[in-house]
Tab-separated table of N, CA, C and O in Angstrom:
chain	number	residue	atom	x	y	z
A	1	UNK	N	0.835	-1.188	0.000
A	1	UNK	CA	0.000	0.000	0.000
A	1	UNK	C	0.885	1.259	0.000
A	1	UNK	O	0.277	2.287	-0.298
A	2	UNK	N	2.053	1.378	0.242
A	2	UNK	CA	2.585	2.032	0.665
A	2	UNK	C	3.615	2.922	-0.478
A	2	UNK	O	3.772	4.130	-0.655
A	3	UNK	N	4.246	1.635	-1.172
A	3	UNK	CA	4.794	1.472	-2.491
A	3	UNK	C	3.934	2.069	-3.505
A	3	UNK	O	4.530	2.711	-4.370
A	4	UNK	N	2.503	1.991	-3.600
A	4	UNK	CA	1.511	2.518	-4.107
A	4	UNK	C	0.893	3.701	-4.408
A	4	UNK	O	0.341	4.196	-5.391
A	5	UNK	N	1.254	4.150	-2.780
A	5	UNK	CA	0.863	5.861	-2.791
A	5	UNK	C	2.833	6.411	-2.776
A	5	UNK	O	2.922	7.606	-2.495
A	6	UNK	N	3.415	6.126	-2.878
A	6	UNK	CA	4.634	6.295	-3.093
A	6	UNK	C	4.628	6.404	-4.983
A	6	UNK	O	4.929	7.515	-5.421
A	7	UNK	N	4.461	5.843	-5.514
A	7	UNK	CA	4.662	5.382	-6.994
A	7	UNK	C	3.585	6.103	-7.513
A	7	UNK	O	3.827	6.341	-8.696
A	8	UNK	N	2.213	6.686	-7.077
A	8	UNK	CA	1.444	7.732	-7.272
A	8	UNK	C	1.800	9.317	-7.141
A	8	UNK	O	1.436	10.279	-7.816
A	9	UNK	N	2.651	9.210	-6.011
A	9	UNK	CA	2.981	10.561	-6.007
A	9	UNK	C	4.446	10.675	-6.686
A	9	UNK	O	4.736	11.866	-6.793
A	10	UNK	N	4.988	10.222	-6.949
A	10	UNK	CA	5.964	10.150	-8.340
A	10	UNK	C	5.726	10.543	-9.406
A	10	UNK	O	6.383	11.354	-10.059
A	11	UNK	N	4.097	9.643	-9.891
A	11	UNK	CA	3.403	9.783	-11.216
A	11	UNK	C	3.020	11.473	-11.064
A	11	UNK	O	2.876	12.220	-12.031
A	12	UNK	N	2.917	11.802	-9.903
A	12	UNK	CA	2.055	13.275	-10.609
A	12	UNK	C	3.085	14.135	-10.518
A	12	UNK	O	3.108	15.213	-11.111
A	13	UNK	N	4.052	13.681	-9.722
A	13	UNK	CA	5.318	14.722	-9.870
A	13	UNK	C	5.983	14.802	-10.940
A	13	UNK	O	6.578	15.866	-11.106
A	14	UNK	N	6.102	13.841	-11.910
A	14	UNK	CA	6.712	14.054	-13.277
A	14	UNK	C	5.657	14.352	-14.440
A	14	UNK	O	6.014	14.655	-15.578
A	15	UNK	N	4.305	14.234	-14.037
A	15	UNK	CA	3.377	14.756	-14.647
A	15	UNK	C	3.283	16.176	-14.287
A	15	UNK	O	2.530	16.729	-15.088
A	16	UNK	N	3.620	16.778	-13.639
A	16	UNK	CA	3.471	18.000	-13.339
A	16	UNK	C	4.586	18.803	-14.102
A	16	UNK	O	4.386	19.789	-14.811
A	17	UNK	N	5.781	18.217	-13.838
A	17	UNK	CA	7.359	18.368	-14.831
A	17	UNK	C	6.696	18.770	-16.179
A	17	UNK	O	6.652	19.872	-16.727
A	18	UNK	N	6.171	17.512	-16.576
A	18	UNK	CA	5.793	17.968	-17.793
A	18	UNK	C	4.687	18.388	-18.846
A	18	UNK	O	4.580	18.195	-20.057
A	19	UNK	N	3.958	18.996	-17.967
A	19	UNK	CA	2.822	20.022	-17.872
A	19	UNK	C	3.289	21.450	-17.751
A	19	UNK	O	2.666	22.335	-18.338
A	20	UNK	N	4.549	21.773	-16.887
A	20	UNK	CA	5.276	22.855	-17.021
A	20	UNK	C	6.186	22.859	-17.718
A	20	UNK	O	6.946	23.818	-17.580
A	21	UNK	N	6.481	21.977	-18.611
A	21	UNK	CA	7.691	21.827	-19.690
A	21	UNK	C	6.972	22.173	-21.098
A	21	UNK	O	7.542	22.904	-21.909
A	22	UNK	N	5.690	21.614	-21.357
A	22	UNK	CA	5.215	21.894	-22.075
A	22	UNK	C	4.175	23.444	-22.125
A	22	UNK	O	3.719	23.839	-23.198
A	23	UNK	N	3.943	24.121	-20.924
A	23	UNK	CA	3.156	25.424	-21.076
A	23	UNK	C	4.345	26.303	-21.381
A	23	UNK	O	4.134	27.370	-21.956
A	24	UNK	N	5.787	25.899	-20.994
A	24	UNK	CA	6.849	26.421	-20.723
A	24	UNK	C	7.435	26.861	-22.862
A	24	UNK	O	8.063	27.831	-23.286
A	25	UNK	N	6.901	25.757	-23.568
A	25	UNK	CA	7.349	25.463	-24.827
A	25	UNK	C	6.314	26.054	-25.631
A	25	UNK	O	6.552	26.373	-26.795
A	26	UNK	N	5.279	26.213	-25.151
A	26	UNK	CA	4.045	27.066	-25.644
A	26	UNK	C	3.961	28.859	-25.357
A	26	UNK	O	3.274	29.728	-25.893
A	27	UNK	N	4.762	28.900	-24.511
A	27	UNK	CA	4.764	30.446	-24.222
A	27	UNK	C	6.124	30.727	-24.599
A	27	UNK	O	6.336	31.897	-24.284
A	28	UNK	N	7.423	30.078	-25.264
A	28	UNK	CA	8.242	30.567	-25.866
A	28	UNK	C	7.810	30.520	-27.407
A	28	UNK	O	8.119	31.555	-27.997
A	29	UNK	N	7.246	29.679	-28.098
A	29	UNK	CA	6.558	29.804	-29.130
A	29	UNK	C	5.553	30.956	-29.040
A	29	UNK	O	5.675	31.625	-30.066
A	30	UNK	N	4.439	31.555	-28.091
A	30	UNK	CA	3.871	32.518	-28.452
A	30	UNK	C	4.288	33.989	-28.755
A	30	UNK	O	3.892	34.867	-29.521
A	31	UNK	N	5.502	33.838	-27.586
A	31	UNK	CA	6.483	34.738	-27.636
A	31	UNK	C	7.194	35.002	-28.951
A	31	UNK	O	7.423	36.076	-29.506
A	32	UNK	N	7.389	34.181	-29.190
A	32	UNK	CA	8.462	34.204	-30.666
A	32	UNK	C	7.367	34.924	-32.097
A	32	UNK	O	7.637	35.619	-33.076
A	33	UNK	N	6.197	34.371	-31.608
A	33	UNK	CA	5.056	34.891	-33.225
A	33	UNK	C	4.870	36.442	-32.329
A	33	UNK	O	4.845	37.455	-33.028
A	34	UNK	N	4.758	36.584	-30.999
A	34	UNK	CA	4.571	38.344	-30.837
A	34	UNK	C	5.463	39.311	-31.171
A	34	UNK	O	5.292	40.499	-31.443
A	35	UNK	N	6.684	38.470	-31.099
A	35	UNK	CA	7.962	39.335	-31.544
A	35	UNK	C	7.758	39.496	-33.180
A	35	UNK	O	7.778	40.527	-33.853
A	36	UNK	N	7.574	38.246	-33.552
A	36	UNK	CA	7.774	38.896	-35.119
A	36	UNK	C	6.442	39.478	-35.560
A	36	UNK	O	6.399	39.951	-36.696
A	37	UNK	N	5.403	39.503	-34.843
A	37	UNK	CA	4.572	40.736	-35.226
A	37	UNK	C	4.942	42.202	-34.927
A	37	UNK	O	4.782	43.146	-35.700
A	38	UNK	N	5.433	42.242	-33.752
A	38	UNK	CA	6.066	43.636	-33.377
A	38	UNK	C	7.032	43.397	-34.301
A	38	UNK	O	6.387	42.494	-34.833
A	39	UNK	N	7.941	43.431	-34.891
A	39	UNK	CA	9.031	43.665	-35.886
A	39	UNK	C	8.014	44.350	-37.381
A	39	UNK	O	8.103	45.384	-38.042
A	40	UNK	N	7.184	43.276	-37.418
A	40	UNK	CA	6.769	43.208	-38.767
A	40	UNK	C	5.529	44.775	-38.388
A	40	UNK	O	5.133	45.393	-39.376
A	41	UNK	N	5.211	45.088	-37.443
A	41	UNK	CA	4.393	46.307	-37.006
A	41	UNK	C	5.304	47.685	-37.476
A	41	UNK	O	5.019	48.680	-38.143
A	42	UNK	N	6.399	47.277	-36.865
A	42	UNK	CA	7.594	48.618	-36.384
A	42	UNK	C	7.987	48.579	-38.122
A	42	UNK	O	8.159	49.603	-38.783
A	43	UNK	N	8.057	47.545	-38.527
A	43	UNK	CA	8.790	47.547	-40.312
A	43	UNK	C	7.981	49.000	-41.404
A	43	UNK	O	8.388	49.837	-42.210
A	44	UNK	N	6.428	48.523	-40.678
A	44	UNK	CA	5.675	48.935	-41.978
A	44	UNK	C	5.076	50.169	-41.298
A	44	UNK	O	4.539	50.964	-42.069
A	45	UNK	N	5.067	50.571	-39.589
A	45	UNK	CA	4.604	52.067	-39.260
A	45	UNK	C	5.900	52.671	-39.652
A	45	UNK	O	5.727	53.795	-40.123
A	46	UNK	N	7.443	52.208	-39.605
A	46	UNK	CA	8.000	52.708	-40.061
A	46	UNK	C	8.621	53.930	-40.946
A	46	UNK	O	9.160	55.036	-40.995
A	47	UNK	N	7.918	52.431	-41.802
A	47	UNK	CA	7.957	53.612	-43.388
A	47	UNK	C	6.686	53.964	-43.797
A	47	UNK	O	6.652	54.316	-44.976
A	48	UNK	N	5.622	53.986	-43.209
A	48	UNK	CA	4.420	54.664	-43.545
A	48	UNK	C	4.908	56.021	-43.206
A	48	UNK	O	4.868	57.017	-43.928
A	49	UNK	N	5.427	55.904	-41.865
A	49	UNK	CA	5.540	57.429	-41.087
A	49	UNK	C	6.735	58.274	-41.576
A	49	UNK	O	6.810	59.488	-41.385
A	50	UNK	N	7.919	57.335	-42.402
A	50	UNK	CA	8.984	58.035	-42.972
A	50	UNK	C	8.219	58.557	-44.533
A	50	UNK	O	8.592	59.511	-45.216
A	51	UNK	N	7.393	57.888	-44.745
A	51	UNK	CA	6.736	58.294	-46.624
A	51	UNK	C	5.913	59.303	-46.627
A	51	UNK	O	6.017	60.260	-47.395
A	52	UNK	N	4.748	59.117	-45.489
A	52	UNK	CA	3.902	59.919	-45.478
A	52	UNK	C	3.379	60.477	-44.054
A	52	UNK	O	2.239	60.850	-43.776
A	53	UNK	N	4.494	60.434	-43.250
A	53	UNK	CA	4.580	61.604	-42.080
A	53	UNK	C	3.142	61.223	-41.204
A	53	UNK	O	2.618	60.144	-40.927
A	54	UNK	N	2.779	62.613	-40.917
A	54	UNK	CA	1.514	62.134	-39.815
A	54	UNK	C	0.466	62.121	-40.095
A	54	UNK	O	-0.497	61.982	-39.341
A	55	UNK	N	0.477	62.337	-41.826
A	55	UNK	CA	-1.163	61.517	-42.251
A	55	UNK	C	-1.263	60.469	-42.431
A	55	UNK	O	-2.280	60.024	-42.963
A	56	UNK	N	-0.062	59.549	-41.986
A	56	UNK	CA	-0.487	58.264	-41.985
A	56	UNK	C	-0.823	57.722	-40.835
A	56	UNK	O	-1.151	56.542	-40.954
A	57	UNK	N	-0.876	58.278	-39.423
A	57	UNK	CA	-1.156	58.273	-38.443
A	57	UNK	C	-2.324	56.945	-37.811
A	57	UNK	O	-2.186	56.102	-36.925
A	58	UNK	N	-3.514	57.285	-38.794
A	58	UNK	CA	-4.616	56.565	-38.472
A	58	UNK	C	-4.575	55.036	-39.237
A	58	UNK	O	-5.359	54.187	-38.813
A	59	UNK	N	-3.797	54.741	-40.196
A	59	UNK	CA	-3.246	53.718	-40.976
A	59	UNK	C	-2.255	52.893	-40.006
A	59	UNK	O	-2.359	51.671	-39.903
A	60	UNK	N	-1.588	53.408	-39.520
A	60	UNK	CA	-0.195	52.764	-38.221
A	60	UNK	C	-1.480	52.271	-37.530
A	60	UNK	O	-1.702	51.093	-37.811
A	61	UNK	N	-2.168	52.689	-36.911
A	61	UNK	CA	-2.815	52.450	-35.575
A	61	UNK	C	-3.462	51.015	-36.480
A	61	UNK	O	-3.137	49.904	-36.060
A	62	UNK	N	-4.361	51.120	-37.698
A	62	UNK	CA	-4.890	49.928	-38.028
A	62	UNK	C	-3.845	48.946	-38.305
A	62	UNK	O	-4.374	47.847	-38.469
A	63	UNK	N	-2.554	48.896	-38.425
A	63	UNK	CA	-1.604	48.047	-38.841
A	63	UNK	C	-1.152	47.130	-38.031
A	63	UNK	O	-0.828	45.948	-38.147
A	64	UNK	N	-1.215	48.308	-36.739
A	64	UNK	CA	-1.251	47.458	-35.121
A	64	UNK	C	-1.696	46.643	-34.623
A	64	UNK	O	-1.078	45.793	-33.982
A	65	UNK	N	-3.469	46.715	-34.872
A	65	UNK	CA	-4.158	46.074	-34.702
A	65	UNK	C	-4.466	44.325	-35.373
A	65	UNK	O	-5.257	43.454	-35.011
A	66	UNK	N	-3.423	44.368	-36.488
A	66	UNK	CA	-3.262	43.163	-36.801
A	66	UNK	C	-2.202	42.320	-36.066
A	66	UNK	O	-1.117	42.554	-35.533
A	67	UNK	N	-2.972	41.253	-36.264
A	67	UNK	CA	-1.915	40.143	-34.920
A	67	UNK	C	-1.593	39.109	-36.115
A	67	UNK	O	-0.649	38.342	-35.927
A	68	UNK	N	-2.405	39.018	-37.504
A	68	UNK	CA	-2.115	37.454	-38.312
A	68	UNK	C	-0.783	37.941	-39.370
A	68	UNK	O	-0.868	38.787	-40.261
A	69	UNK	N	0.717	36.974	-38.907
A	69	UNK	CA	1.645	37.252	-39.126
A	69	UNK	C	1.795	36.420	-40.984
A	69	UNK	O	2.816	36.379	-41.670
A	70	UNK	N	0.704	35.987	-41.261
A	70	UNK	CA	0.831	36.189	-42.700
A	70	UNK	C	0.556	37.529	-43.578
A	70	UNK	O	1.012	38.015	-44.613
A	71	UNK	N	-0.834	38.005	-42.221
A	71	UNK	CA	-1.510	39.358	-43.588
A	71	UNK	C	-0.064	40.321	-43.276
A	71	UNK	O	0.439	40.865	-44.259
A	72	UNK	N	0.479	40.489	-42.147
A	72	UNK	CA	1.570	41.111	-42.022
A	72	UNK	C	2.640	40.944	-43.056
A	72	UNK	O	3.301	41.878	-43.512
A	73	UNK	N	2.741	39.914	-43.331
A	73	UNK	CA	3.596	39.527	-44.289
A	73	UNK	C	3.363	39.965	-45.723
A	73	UNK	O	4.108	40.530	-46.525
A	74	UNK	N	2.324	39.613	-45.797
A	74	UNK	CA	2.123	40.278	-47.344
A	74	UNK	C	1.350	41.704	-47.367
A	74	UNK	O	0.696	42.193	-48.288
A	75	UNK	N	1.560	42.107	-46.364
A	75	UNK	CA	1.372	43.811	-46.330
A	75	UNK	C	2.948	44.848	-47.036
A	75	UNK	O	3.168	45.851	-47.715
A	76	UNK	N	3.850	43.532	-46.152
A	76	UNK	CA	5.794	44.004	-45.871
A	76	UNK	C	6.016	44.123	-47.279
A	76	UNK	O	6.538	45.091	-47.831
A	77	UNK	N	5.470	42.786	-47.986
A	77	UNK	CA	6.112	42.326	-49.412
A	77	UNK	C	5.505	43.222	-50.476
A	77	UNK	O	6.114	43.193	-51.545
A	78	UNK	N	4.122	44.247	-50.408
A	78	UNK	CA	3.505	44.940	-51.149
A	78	UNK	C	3.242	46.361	-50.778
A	78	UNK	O	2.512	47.056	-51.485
A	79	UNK	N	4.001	46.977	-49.327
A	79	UNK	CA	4.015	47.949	-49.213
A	79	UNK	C	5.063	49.123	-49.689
A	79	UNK	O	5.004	50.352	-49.629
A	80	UNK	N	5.916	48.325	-50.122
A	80	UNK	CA	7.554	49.091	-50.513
A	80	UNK	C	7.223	49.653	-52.086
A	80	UNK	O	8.014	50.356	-52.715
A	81	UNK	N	6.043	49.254	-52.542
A	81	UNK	CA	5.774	49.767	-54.004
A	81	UNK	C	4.702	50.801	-54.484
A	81	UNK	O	4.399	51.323	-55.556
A	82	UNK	N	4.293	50.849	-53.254
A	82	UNK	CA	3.201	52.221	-53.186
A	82	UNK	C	3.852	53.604	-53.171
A	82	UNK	O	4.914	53.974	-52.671
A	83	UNK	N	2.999	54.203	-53.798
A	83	UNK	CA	3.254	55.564	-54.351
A	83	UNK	C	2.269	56.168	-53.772
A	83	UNK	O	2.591	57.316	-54.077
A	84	UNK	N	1.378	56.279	-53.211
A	84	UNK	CA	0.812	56.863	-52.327
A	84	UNK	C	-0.101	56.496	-50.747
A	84	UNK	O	-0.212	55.320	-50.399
A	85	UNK	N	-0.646	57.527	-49.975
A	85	UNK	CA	-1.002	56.881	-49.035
A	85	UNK	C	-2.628	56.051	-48.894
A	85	UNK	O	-3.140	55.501	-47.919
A	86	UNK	N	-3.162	56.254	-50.372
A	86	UNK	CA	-4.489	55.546	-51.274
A	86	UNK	C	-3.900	54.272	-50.910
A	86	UNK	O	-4.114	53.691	-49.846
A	87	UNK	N	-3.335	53.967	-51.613
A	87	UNK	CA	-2.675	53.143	-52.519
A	87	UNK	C	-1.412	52.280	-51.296
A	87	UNK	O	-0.606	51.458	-51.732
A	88	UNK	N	-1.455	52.571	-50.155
A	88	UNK	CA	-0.985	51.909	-49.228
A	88	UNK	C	-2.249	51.153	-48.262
A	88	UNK	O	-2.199	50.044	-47.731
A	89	UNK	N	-3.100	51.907	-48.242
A	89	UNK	CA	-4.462	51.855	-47.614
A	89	UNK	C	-5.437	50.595	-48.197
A	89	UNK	O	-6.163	49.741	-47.689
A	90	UNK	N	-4.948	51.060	-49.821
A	90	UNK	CA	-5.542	49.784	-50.370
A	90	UNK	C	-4.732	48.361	-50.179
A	90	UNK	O	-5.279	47.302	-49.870
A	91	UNK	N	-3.841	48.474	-50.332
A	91	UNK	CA	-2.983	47.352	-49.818
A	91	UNK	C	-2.900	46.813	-48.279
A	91	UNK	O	-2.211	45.816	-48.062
A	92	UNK	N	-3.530	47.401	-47.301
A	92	UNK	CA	-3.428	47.284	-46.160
A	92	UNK	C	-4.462	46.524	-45.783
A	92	UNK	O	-4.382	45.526	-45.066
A	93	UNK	N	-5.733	47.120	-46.399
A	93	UNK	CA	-7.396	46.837	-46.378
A	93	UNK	C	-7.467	45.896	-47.337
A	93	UNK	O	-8.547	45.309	-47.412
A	94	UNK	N	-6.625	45.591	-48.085
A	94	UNK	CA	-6.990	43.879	-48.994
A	94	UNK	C	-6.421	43.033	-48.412
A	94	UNK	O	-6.905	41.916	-48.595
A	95	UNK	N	-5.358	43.088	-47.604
A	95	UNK	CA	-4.361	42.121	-47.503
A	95	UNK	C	-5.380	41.740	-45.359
A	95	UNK	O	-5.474	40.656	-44.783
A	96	UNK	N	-5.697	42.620	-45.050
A	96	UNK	CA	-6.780	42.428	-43.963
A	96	UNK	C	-8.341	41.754	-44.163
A	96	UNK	O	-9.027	41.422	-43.196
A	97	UNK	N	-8.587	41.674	-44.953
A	97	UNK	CA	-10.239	41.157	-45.391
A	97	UNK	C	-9.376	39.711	-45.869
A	97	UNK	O	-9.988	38.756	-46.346
């Protein structure tokens, strides 16, 4: 009986190990996609704000608000070719829907 509750409380102690090994591997992974949204945020208020100063103001703030590090992505890859702040807007608002 003894061996029993001995060999039980073992089981939950390395179950517990790795219950915190694994929330532990899940919050460096979430970490890692927040970072490269903040990168990919800072990339494109960037140069909104170096192209078109502080009328792009209200455009940064919606850019922020995206968290999906693909539309981010193909915001990065189609924003460097705009010629205006239309025409960034439209690219911002397609690549979001």
């Amino acid at each position: 009986k003894e061996r029993r509750i001995y060999e039980m409380i073992e089981k939950a102690k390395r179950d517990e190990v790795s219950a915190l090994a694994g929330a532990r591997a899940e919050g460096k992974a979430e970490g890692k996609v927040e970072g490269k949204a903040e990168m990919a945020h800072e990339a494109i208020c960037k140069y909104l704000d170096a192209r078109f100063g502080e009328a792009s103001q209200s455009l940064q703030k919606k850019v922020k608000r995206i968290d999906d590090l693909g539309i981010l992505g193909e915001i990065i890859n189609k924003i460097y070719m705009v010629n205006s702040l239309e025409e960034a807007r439209a690219v911002i608002d397609a690549a979001a829907k």
